[in-house]
mmCIF file of C-alpha atoms in Angstrom:
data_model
loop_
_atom_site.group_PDB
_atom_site.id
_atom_site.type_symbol
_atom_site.label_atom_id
_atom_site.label_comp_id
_atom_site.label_asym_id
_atom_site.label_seq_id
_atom_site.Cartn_x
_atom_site.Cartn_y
_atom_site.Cartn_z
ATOM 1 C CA UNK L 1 11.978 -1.563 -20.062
ATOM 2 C CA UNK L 2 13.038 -1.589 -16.404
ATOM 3 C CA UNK L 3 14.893 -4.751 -15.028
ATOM 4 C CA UNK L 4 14.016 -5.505 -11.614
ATOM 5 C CA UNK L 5 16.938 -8.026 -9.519
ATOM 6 C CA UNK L 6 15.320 -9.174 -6.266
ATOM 7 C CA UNK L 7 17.365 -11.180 -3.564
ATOM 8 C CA UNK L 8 14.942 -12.920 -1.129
ATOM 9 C CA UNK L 9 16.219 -13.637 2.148
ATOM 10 C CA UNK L 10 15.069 -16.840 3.415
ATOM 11 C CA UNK L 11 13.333 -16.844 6.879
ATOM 12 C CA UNK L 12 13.034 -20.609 8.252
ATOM 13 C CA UNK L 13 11.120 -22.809 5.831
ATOM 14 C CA UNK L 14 9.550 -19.831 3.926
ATOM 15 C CA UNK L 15 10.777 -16.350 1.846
ATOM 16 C CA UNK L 16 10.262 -12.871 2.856
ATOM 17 C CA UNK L 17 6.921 -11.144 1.927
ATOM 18 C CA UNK L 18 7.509 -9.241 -1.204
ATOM 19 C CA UNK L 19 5.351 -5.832 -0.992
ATOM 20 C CA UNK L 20 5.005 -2.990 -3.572
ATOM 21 C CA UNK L 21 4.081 0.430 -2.165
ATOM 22 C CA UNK L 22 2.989 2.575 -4.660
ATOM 23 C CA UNK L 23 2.508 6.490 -4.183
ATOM 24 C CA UNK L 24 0.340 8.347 -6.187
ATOM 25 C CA UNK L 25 0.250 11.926 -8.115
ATOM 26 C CA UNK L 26 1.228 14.007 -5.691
ATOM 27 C CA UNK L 27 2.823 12.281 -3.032
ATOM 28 C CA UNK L 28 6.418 13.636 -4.302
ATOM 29 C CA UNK L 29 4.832 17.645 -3.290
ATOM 30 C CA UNK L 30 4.693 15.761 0.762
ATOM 31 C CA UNK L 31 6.127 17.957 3.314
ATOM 32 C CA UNK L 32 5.776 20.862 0.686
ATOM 33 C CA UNK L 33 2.387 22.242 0.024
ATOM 34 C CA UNK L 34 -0.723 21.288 2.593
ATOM 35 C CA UNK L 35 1.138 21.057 5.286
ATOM 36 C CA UNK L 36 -1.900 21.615 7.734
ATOM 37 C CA UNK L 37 -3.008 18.353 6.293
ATOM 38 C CA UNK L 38 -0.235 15.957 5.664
ATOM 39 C CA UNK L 39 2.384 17.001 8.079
ATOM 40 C CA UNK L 40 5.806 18.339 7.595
ATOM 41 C CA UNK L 41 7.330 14.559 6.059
ATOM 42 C CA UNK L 42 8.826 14.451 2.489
ATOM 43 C CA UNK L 43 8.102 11.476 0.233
ATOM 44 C CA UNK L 44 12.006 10.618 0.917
ATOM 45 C CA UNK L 45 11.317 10.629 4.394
ATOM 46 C CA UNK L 46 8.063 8.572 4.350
ATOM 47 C CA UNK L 47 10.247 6.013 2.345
ATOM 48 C CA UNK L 48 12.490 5.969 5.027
ATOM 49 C CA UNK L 49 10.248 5.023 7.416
ATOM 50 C CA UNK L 50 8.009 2.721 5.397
ATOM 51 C CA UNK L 51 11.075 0.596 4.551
ATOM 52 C CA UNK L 52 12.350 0.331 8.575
ATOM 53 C CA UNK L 53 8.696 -0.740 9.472
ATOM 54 C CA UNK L 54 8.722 -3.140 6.662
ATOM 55 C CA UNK L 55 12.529 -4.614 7.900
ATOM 56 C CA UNK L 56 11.312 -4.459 11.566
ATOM 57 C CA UNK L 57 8.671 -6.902 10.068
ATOM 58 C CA UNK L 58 11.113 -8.747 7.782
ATOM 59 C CA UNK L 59 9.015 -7.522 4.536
ATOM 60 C CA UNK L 60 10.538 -6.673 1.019
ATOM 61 C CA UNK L 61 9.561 -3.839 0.177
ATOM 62 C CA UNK L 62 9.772 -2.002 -3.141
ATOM 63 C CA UNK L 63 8.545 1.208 -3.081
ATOM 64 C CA UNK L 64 7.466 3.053 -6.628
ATOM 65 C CA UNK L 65 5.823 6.441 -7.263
ATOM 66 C CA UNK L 66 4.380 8.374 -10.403
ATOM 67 C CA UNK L 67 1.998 10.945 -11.327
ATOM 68 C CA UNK L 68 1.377 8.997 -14.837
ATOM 69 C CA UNK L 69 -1.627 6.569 -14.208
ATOM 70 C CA UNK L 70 -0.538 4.099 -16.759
ATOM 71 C CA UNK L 71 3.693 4.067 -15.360
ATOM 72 C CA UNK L 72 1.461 2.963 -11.858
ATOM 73 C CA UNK L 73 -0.682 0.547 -13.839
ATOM 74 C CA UNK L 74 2.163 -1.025 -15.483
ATOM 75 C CA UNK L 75 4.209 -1.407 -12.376
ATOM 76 C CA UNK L 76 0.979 -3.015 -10.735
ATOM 77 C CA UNK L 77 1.393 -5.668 -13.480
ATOM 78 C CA UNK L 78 4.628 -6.001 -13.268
ATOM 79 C CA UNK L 79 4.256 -6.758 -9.573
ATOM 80 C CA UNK L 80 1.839 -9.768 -10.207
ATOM 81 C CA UNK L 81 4.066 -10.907 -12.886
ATOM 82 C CA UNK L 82 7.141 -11.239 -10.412
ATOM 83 C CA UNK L 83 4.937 -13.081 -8.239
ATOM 84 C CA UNK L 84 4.702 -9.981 -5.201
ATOM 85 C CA UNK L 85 2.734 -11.157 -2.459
ATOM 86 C CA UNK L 86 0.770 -7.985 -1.662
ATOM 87 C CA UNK L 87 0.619 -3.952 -2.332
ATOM 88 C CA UNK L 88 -0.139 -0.549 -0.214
ATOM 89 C CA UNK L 89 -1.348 2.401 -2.317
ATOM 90 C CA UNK L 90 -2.042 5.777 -1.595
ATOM 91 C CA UNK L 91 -3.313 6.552 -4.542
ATOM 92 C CA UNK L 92 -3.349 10.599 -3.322
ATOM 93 C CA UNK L 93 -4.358 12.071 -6.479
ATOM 94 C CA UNK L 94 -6.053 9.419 -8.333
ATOM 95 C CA UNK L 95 -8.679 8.267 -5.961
ATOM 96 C CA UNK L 96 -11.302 9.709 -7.949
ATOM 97 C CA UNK L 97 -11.782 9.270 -11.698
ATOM 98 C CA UNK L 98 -9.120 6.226 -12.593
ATOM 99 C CA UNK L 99 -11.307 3.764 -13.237
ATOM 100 C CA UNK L 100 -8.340 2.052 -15.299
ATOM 101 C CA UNK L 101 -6.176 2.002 -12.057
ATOM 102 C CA UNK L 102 -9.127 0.478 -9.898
ATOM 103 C CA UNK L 103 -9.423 -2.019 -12.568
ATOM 104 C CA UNK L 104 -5.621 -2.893 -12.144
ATOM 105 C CA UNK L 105 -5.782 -3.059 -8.976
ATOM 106 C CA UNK L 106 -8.771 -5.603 -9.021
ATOM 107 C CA UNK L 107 -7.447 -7.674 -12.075
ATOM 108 C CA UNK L 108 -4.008 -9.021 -9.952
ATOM 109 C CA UNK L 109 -4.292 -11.901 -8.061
ATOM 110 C CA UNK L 110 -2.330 -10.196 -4.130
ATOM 111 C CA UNK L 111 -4.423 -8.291 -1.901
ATOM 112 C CA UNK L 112 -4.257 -4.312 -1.818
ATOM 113 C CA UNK L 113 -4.172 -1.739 0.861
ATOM 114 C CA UNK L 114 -5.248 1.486 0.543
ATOM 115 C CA UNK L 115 -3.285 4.032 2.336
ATOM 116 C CA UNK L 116 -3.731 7.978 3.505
ATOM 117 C CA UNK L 117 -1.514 9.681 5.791
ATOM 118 C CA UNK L 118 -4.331 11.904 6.837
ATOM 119 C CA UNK L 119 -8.399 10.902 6.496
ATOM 120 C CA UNK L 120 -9.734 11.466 2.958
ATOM 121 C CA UNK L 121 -13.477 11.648 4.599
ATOM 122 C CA UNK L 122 -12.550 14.360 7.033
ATOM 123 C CA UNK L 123 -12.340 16.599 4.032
ATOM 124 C CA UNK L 124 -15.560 15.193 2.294
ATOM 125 C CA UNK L 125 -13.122 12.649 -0.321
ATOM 126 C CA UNK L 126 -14.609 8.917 -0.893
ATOM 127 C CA UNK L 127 -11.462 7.173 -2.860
ATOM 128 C CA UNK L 128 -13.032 5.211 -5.933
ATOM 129 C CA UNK L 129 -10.113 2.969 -5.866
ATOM 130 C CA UNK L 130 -10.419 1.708 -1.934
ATOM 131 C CA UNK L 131 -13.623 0.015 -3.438
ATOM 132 C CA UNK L 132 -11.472 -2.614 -5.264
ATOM 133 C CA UNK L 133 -8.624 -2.786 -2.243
ATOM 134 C CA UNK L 134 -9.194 -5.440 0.218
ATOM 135 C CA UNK L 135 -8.542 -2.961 3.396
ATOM 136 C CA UNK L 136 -7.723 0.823 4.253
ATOM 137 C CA UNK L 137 -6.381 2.826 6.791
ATOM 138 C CA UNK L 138 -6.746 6.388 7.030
ATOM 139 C CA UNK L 139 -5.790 8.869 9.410
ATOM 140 C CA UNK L 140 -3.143 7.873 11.373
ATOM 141 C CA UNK L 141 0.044 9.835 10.211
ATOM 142 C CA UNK L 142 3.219 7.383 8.880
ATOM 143 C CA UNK L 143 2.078 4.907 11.307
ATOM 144 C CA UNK L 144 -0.679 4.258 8.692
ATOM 145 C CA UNK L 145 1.943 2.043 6.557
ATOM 146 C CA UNK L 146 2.936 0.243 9.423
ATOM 147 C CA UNK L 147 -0.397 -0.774 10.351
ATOM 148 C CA UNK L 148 -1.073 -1.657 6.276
ATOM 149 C CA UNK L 149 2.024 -3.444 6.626
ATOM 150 C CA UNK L 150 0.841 -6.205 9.254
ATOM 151 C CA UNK L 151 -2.807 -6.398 7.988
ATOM 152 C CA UNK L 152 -1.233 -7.062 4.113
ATOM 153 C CA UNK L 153 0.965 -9.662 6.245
ATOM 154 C CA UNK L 154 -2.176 -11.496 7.723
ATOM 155 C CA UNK L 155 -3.785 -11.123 4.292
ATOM 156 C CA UNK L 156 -1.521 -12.911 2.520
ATOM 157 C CA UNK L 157 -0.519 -15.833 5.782
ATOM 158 C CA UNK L 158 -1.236 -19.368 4.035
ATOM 159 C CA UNK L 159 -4.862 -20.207 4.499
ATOM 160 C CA UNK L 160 -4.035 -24.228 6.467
ATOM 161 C CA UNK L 161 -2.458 -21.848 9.355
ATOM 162 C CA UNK L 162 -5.732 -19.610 10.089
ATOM 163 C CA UNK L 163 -8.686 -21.221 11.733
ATOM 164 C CA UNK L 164 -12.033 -21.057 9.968
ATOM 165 C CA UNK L 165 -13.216 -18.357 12.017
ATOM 166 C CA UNK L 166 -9.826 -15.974 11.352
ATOM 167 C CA UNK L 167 -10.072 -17.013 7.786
ATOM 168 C CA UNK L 168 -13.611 -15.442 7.474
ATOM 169 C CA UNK L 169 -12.353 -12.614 9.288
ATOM 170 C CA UNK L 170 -9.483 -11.109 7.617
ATOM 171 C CA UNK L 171 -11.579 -11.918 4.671
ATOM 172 C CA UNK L 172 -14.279 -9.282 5.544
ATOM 173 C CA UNK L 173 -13.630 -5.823 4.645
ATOM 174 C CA UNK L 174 -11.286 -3.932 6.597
ATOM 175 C CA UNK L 175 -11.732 -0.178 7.656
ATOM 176 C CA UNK L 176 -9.073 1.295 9.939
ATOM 177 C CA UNK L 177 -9.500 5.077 10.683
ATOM 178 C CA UNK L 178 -7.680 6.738 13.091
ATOM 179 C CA UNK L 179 -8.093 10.062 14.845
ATOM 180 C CA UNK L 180 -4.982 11.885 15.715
#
């Protein structure tokens, strides 16, 4: 059983964001194999760089990877039990066939992001588990999280500071591709 400790740093009258990114089967072979279509980063690195876009936005981030479905599964639960406020997934290798992940994903009450360094579609790919995430964004290299990172921050804003009109609008599916 893993013991999480979480300090929350207070900003004003209300605590920092707490979001899970979760990487997928595979992510840890990043900046290894497939180079043409992931780039040269490591998983280290990408963690790197999604944690200073998620301190540059005052975020918590915990960041979690596996290549066991259920060890992602259990950590999505785990998140809604320790009340996070949102996840980012790139679910790399199990976008297609986990429909026990997707319903995970769909059974926890904080939005999810789906997340791809590179475009899934390009290459003929249509995740199964972006169907139950609230937004994605695909294509644009590491700048990807950073964009997940602000859209899971307007996602989860309390609803009395969004006019009606931004309310219905962040509350329409979002689909974010980028071409590099």
């Amino acid at each position: 059983m893993r013991i999480l400790l979480r300090v929350v740093v207070q900003l004003g009258d209300a605590a920092m964001a707490r979001i899970l990114v979760i990487h997928g089967a595979g992510m840890n072979m990043r900046g290894k194999i497939q180079r043409d279509v992931f780039g040269p980063m490591t998983l280290p690195e990408y963690d790197k760089q999604i944690r200073a876009y998620g301190a540059a936005l005052g975020i918590d981030i915990d960041i979690f990877h596996s290549n066991l479905e259920g060890e992602v599964i259990n950590r999505i639960y785990e998140a809604a039990d320790l009340n996070c406020d949102g996840a980012l997934i790139n679910p790399a290798g199990f976008m297609i066939g986990y429909p026990a992940l997707a319903a995970a994903i769909s059974q926890v009450p904080f939005p999810t992001i789906e997340v791809h360094i590179s475009n899934p579609a390009r290459r003929g790919i249509s995740s199964e588990i972006a169907k139950v995430c609230r937004a994605t964004v695909t294509g644009c290299g590491i700048f990807g999280y950073d964009l997940a990172l602000r859209g899971i921050l307007r996602l989860i804003e309390p609803a009395k500071s969004r006019s009606e009109e931004h309310t219905s609008e962040l509350q329409s599916r979002l689909h974010l591709v980028c071409r590099l």
